[in-house]
PDB file of C-alpha atoms in Angstrom:
ATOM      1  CA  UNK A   1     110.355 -98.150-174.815  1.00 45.00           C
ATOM      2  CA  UNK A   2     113.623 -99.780-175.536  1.00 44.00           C
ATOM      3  CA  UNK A   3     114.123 -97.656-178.297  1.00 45.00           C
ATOM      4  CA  UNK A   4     113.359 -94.755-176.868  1.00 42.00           C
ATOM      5  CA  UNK A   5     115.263 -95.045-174.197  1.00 44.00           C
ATOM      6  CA  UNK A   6     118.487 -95.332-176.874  1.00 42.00           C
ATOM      7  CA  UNK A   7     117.770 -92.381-178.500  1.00 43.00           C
ATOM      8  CA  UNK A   8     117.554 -90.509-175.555  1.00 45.00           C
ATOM      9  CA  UNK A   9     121.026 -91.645-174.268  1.00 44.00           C
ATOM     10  CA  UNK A  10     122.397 -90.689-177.914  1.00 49.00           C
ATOM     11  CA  UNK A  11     120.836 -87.178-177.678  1.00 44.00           C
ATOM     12  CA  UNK A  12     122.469 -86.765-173.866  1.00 44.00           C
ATOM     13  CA  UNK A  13     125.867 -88.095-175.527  1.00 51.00           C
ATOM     14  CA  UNK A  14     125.886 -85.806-178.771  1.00 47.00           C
ATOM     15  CA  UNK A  15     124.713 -82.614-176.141  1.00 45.00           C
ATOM     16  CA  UNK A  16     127.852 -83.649-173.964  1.00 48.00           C
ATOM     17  CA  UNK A  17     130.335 -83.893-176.847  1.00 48.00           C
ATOM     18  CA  UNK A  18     129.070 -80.104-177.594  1.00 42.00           C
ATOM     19  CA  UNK A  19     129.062 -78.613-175.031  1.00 41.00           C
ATOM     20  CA  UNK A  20     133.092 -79.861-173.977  1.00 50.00           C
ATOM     21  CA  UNK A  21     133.660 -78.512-177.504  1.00 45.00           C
ATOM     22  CA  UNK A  22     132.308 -75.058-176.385  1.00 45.00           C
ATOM     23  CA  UNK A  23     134.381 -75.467-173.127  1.00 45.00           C
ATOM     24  CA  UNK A  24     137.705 -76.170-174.793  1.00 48.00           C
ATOM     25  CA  UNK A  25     137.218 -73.335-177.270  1.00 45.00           C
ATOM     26  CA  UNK A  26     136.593 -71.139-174.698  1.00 40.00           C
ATOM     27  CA  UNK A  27     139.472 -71.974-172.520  1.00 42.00           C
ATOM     28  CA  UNK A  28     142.217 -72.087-175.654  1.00 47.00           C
ATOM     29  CA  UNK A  29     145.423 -70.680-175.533  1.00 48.00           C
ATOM     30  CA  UNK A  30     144.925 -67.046-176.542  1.00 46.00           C
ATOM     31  CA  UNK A  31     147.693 -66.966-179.726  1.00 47.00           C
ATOM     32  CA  UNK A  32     146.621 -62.962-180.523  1.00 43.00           C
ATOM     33  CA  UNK A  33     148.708 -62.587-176.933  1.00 47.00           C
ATOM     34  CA  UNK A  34     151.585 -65.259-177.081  1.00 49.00           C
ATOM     35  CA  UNK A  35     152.459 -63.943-180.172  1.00 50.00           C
ATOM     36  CA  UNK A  36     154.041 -60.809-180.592  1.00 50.00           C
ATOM     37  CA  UNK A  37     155.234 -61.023-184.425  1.00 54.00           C
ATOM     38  CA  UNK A  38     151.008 -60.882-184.928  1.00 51.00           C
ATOM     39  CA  UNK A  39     149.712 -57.442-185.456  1.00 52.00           C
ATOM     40  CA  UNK A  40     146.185 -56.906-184.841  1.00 49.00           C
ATOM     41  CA  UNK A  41     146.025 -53.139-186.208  1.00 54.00           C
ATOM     42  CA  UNK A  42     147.500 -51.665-189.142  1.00 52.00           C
ATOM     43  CA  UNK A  43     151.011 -50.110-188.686  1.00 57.00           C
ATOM     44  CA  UNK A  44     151.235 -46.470-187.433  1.00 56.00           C
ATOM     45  CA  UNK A  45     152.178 -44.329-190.395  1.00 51.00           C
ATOM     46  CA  UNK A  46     155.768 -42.990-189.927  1.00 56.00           C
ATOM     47  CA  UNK A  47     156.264 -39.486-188.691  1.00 51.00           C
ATOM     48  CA  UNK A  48     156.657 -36.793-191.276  1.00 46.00           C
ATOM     49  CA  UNK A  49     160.674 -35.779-191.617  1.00 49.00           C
ATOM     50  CA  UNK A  50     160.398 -32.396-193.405  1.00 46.00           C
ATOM     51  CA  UNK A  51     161.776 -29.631-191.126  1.00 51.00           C
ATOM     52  CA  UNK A  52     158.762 -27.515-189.635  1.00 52.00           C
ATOM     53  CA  UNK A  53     159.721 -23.284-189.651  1.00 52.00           C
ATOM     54  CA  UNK A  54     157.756 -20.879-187.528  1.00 56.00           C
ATOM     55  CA  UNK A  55     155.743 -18.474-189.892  1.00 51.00           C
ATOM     56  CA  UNK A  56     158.002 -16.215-191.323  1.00 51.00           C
ATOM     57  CA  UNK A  57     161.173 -18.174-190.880  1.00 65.00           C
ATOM     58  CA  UNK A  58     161.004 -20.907-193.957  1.00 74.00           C
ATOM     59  CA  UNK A  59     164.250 -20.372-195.471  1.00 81.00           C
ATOM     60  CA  UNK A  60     164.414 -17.952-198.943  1.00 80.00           C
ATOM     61  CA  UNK A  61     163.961 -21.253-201.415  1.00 78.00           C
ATOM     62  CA  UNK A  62     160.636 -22.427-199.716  1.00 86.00           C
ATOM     63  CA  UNK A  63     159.442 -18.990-200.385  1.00 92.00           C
ATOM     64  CA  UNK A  64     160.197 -18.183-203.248  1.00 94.00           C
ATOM     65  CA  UNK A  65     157.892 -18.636-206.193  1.00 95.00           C
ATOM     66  CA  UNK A  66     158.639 -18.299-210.025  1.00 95.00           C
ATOM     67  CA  UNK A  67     155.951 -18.778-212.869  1.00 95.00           C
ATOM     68  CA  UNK A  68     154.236 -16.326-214.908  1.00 95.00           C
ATOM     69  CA  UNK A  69     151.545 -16.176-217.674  1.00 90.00           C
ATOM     70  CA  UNK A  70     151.268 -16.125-221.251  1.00 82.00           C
ATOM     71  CA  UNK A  71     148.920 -15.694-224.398  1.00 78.00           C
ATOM     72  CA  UNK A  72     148.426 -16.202-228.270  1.00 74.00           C
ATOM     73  CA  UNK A  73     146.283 -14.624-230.320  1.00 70.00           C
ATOM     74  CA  UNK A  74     145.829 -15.169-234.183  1.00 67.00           C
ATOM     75  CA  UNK A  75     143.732 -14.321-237.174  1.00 66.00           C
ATOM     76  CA  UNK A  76     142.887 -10.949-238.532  1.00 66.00           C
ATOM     77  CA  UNK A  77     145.040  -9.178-235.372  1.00 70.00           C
ATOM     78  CA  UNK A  78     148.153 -11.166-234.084  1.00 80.00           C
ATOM     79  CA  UNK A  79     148.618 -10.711-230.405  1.00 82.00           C
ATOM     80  CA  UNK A  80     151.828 -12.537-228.147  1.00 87.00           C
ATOM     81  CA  UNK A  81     151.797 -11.377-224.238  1.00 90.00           C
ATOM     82  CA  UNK A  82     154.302 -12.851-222.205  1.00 92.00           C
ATOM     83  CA  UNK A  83     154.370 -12.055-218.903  1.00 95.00           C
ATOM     84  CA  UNK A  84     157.117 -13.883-216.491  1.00 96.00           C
ATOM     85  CA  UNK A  85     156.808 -13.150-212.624  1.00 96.00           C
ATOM     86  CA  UNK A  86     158.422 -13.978-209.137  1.00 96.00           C
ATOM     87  CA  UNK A  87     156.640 -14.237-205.890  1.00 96.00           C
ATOM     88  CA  UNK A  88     157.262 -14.736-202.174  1.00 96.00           C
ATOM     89  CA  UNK A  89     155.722 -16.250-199.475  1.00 94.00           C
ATOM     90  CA  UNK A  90     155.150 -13.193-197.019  1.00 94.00           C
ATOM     91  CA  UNK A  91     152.971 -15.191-194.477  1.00 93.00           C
ATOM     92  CA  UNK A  92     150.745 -18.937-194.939  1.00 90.00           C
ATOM     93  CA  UNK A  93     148.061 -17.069-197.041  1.00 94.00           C
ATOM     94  CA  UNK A  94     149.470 -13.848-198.583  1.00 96.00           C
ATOM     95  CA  UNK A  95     152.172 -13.890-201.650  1.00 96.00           C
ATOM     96  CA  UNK A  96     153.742 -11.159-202.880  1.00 97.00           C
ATOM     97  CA  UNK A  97     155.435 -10.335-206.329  1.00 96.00           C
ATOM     98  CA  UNK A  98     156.871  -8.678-209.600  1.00 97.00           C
ATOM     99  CA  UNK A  99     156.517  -9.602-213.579  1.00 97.00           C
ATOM    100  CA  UNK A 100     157.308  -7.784-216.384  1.00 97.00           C
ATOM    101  CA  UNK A 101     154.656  -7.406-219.756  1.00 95.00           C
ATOM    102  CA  UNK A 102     155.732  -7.673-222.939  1.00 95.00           C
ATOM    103  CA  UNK A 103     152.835  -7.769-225.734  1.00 92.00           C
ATOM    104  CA  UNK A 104     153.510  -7.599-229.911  1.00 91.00           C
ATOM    105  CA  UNK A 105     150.065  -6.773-231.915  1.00 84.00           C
ATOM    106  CA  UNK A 106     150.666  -6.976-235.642  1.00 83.00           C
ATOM    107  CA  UNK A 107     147.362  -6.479-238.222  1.00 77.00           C
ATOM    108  CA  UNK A 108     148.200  -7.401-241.098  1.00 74.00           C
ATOM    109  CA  UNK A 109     144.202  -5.510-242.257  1.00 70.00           C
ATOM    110  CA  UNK A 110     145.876  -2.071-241.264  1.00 69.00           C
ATOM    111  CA  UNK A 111     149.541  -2.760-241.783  1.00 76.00           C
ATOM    112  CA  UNK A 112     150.278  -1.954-238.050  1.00 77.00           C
ATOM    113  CA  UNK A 113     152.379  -3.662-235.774  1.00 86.00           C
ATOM    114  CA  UNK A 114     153.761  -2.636-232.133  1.00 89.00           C
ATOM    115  CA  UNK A 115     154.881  -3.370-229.347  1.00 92.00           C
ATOM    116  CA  UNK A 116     153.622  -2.948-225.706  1.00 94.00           C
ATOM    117  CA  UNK A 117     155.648  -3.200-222.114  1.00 96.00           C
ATOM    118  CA  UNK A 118     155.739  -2.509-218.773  1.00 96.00           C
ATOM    119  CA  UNK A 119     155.360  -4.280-215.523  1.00 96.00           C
ATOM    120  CA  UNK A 120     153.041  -4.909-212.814  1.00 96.00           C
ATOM    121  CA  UNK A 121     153.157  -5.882-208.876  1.00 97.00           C
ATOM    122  CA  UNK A 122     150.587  -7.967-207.311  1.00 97.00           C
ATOM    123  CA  UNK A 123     149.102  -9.256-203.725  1.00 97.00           C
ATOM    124  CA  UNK A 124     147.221 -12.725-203.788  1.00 97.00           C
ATOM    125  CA  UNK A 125     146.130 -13.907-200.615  1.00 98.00           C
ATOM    126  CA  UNK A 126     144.135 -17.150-199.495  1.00 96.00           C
ATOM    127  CA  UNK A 127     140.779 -17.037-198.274  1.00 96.00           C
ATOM    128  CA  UNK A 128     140.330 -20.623-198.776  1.00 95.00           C
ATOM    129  CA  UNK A 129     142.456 -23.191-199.700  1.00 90.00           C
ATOM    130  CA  UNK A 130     141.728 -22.717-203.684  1.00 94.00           C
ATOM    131  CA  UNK A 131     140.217 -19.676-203.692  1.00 97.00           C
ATOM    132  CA  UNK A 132     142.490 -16.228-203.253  1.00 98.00           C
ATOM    133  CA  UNK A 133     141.733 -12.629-203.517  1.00 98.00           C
ATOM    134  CA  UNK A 134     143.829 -10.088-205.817  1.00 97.00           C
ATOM    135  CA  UNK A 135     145.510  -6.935-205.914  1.00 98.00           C
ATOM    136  CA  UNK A 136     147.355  -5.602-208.952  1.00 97.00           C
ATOM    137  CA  UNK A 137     148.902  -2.424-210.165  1.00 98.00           C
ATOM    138  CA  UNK A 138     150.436  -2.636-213.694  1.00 96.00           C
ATOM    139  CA  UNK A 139     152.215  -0.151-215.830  1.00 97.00           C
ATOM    140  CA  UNK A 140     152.413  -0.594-219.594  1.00 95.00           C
ATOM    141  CA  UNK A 141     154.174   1.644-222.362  1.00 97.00           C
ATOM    142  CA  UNK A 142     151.465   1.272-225.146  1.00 94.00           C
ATOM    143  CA  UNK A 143     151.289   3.179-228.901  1.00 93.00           C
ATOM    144  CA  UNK A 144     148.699   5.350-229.943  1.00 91.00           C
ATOM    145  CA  UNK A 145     147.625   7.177-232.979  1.00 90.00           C
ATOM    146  CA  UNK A 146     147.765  10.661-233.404  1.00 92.00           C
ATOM    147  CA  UNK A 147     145.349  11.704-235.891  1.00 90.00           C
ATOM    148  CA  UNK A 148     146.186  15.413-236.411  1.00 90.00           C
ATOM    149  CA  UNK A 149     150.016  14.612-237.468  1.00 90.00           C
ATOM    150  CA  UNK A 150     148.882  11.337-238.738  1.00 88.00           C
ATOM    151  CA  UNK A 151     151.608   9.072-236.815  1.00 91.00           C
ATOM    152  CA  UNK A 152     152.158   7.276-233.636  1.00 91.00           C
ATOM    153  CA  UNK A 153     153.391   7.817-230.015  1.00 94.00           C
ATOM    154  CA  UNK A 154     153.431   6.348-227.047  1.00 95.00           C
ATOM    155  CA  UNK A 155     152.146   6.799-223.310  1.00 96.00           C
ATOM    156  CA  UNK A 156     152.454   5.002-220.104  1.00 97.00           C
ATOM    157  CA  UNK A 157     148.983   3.495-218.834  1.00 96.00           C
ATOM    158  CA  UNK A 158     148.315   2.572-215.280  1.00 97.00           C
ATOM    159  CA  UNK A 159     145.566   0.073-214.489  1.00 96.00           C
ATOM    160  CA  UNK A 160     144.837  -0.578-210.839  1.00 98.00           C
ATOM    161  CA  UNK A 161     143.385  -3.841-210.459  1.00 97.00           C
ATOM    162  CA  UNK A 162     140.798  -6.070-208.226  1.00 98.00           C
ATOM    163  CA  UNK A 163     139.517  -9.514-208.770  1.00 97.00           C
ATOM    164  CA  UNK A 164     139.694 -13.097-207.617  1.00 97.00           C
ATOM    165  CA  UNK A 165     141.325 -16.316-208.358  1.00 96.00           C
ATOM    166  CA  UNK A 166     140.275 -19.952-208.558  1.00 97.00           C
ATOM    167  CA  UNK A 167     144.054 -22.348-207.821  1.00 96.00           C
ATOM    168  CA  UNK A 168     144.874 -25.850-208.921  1.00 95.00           C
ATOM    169  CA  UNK A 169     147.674 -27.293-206.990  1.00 94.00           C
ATOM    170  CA  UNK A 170     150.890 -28.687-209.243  1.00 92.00           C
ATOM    171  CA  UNK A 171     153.036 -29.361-207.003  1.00 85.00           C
ATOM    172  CA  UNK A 172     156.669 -27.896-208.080  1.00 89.00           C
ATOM    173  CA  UNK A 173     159.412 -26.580-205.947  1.00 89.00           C
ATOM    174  CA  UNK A 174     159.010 -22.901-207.058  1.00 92.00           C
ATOM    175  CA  UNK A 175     155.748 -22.896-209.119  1.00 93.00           C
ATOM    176  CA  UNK A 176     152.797 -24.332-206.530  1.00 92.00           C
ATOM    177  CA  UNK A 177     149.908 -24.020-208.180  1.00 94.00           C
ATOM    178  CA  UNK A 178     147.889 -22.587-211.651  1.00 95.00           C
ATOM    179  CA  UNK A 179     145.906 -19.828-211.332  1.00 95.00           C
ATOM    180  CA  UNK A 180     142.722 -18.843-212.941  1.00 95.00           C
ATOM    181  CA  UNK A 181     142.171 -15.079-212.530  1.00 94.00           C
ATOM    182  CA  UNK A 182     139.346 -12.404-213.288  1.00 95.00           C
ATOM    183  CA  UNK A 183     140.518  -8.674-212.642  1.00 95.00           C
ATOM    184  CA  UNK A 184     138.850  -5.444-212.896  1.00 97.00           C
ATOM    185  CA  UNK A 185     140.896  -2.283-214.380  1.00 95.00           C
ATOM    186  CA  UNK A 186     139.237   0.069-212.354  1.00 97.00           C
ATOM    187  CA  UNK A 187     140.870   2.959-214.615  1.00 96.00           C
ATOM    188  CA  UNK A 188     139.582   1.294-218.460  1.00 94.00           C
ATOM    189  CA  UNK A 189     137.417   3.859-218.862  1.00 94.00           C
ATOM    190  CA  UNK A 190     140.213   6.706-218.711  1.00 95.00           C
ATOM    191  CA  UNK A 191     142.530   5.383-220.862  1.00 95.00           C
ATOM    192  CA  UNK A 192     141.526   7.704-223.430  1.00 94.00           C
ATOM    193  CA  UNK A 193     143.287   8.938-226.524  1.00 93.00           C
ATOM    194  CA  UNK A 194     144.273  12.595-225.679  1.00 92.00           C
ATOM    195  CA  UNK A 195     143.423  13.723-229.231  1.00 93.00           C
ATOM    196  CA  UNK A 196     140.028  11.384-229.375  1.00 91.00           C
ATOM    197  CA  UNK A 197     138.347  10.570-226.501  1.00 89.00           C
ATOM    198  CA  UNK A 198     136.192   8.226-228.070  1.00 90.00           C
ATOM    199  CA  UNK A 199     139.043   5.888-228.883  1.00 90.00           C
ATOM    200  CA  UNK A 200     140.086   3.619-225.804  1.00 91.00           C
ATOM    201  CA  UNK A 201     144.158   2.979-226.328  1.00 91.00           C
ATOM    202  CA  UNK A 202     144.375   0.250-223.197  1.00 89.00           C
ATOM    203  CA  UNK A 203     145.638  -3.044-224.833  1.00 87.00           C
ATOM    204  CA  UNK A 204     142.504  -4.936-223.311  1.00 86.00           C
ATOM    205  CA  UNK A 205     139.035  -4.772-224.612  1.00 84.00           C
ATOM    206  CA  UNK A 206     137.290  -4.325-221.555  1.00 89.00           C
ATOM    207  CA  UNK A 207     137.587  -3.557-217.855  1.00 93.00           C
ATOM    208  CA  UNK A 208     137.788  -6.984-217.264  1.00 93.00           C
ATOM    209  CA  UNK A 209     140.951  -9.003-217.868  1.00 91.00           C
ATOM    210  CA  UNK A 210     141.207 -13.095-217.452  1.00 91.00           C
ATOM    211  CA  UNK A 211     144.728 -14.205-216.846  1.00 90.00           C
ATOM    212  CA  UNK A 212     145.538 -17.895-216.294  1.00 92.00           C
ATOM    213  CA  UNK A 213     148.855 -17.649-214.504  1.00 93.00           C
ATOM    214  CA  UNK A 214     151.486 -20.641-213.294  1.00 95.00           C
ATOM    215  CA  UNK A 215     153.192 -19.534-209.922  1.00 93.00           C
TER     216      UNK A 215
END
């Protein structure tokens, strides 16, 4: 009895001690609001200090865009294109711009080597953020053979142009982004030798022309 009556006075004096414990924790000095050098939150990210311009009045270097494309070709027929090209930023999804073509074929098979130019003008615009649609006109000066006087001349082709783009970001003050594009010459199949119209003179070997272009 005597013992138990010890053990229940320890229990009572250990369940005190607790709960005052409890009580004091409770009541402590909240240091989260005494403190002010103690952030409970991450720090607000500061506000962004580039200039914001109402669509269509970003000054003439934000808009302008330089780049171009170009391609190499070797083995039986050697083929160089390069193609440089400006563009501006008409609104948030539509660019606009020029280039100039210059292509050299030399085949060293047929002894024949010439030289192709010209220009084009173009309309990309943004239907997502990395996907665009394309426009395209381009003119090119290109050589022919003449098989009843046996020599060359030259024409001027036209080749409207349709297609799509897939864009990569880079970045750069004047050259945003690279751009992988698939046109359609919807004139290919009347680019036609005037003396043969079996023979096909556009410098392209089918309707469909892949251009990867930095702009």
């Amino acid at each position: 009895m005597k013992r138990f009556f010890l053990l229940t006075l320890t229990f009572i004096g250990l369940a005190s001690a607790l709960v005052r414990a409890q009580t004091d924790e409770y009541y402590k000095k909240d240091t989260l609001r005494t403190d002010p050098n103690r952030r409970t939150t991450a720090p607000l990210p500061e506000p962004d200090s580039r200039p914001v311009h109402p669509e269509g009045t970003m000054p003439m270097s934000e808009r302008l865009r330089l780049g171009g494309s170009f391609g190499l070709g070797f083995g039986t027929v050697t083929n160089v294109n390069l193609s440089p090209m400006a563009g501006l930023q008409i609104t948030e999804r539509l660019v606009g711009g020029v280039g100039v073509t210059y292509m050299w074929f030399r085949s060293r098979l047929f002894n024949y080597n010439s030289h192709y130019y010209g220009g084009r003008t173009f309309l990309m615009y943004s239907i997502l953020p990395m996907i665009n649609l394309q426009a395209e006109y381009e003119a090119l000066n290109v050589e022919f053979v003449n098989p009843i006087e046996s020599r060359y001349e030259r024409t001027w082709l036209g080749s409207p142009m349709l297609g799509a783009s897939y864009s990569q970001p880079l970045g750069g003050k004047y050259t945003r982004g690279v751009h992988m594009t698939l046109l359609y010459n919807l004139n290919y199949n009347n680019q036609r030798n005037p003396y043969d119209i079996r023979d096909n003179i556009s410098p392209y070997s089918s309707p469909f022309v892949f251009r990867v272009t930095f702009l």
